[in-house]
PDB file of C-alpha atoms in Angstrom:
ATOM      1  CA  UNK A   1     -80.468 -20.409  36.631  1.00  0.00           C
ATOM      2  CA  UNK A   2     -80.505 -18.274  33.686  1.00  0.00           C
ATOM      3  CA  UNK A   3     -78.995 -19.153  30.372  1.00  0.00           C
ATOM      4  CA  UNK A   4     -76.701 -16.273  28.870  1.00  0.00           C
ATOM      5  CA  UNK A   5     -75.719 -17.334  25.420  1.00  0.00           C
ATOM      6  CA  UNK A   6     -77.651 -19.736  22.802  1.00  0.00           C
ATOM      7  CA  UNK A   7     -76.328 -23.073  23.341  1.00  0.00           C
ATOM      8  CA  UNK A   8     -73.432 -24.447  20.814  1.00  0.00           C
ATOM      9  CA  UNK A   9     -72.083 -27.408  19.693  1.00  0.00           C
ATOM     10  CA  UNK A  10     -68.259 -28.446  19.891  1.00  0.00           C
ATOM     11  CA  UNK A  11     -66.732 -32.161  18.877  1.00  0.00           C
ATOM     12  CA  UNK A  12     -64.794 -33.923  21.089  1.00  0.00           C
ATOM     13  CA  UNK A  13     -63.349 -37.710  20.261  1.00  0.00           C
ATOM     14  CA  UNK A  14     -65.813 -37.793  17.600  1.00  0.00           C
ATOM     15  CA  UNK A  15     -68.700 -37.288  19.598  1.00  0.00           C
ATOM     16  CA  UNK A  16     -70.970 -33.971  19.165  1.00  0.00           C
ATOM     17  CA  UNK A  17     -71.515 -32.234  22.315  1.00  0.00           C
ATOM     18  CA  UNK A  18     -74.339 -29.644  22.987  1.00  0.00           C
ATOM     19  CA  UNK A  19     -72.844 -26.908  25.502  1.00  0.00           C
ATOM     20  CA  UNK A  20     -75.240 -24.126  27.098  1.00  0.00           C
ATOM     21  CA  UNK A  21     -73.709 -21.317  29.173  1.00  0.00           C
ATOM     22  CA  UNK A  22     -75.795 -20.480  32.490  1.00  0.00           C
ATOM     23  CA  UNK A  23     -75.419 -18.313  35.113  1.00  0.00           C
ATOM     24  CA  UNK A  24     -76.068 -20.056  38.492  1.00  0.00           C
ATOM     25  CA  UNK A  25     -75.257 -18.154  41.896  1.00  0.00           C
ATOM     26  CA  UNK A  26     -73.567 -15.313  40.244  1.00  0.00           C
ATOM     27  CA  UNK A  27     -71.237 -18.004  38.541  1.00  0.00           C
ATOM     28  CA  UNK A  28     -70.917 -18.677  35.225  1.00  0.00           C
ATOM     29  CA  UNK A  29     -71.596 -22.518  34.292  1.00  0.00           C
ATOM     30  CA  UNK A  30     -71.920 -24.850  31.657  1.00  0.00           C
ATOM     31  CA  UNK A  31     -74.163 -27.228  31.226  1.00  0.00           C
ATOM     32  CA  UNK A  32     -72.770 -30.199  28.421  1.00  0.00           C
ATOM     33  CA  UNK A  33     -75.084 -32.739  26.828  1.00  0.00           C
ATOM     34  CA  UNK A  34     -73.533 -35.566  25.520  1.00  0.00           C
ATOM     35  CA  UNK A  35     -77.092 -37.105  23.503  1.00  0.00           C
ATOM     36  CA  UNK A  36     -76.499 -40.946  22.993  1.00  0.00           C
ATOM     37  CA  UNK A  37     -77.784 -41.410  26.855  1.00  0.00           C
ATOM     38  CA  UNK A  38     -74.819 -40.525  28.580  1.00  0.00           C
ATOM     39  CA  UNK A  39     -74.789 -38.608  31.924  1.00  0.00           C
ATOM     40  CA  UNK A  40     -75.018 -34.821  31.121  1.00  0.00           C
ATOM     41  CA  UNK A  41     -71.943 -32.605  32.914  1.00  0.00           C
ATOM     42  CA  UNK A  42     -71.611 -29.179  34.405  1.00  0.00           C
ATOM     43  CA  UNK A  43     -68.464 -27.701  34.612  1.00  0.00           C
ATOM     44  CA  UNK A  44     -67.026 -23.895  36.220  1.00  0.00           C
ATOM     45  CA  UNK A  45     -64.230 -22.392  36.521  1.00  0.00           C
ATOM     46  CA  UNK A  46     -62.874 -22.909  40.271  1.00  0.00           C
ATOM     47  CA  UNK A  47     -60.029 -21.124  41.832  1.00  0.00           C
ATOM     48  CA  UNK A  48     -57.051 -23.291  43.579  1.00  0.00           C
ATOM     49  CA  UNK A  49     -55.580 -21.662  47.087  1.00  0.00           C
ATOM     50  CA  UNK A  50     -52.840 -20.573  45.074  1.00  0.00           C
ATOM     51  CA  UNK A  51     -55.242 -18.108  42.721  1.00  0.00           C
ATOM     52  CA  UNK A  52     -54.795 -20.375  39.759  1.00  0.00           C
ATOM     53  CA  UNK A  53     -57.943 -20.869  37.419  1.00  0.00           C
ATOM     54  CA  UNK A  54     -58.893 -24.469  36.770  1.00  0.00           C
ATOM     55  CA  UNK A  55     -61.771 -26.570  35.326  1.00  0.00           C
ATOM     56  CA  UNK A  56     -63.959 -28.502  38.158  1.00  0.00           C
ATOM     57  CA  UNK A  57     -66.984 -30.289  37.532  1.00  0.00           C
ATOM     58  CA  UNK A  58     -70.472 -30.206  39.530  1.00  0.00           C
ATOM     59  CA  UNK A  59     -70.556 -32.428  41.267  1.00  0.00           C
ATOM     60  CA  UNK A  60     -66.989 -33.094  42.151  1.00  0.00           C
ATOM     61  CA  UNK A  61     -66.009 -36.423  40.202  1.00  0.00           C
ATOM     62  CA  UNK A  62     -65.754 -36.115  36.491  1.00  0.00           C
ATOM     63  CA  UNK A  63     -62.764 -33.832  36.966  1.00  0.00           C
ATOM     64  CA  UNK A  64     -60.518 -35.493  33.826  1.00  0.00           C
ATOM     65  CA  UNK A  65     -63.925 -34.483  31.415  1.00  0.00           C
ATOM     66  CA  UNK A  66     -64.349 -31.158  32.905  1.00  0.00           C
ATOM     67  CA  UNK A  67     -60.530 -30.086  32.358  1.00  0.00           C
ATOM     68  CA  UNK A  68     -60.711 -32.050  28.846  1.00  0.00           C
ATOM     69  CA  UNK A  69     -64.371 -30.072  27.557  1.00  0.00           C
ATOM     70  CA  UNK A  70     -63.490 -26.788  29.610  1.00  0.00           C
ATOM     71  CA  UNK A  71     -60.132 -26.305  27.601  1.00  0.00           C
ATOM     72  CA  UNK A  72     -62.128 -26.616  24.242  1.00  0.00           C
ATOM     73  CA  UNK A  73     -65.201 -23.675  25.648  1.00  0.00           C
ATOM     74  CA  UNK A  74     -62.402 -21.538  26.849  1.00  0.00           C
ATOM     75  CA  UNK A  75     -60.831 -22.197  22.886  1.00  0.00           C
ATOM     76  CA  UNK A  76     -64.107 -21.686  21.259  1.00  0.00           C
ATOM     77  CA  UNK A  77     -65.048 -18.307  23.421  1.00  0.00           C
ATOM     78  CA  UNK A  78     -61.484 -17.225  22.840  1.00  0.00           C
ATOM     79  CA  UNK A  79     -62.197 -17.363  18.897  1.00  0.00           C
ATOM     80  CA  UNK A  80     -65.316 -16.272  19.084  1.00  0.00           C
ATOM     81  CA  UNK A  81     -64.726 -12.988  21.032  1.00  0.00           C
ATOM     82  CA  UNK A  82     -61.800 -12.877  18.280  1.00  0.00           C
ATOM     83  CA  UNK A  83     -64.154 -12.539  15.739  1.00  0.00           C
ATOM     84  CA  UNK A  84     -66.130  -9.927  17.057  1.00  0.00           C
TER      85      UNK A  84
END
């Protein structure tokens, strides 16, 4: 697993959460920290049988936090590549 972009902070209920971007299998993953002892994620972008793009987390089970955190990433690389 290689990591492709320094890792970055986003807030989410009040809570600070430290996101790193990884590459893992040839997919693109995230890796989110949420300090205060909780239970660290990782979330991806799956594909439904229809083709549609949707937030899953790894392992299968947390999907309500991946779909929650992955919609703020997708904002923040959205406005970052806007920047650019």
């Amino acid at each position: 697993m290689r990591e492709l972009e320094p890792p970055f902070e986003l807030s989410l209920d009040d809570q600070l959460l430290r996101i790193s971007e990884h590459e893992l299998a040839g997919k693109r993953v995230f890796h989110v920290n949420f300090g205060s002892g909780a239970k660290p994620l990782v979330i991806a972008v799956g594909i439904s049988a229809k083709d549609q793009k949707f937030w899953t987390s790894i392992p299968e089970g947390r999907q309500a936090e991946a779909q929650r955190i992955g919609k703020l990433i997708a904002d923040y690389i959205r406005g970052k590549k806007k920047k650019n």
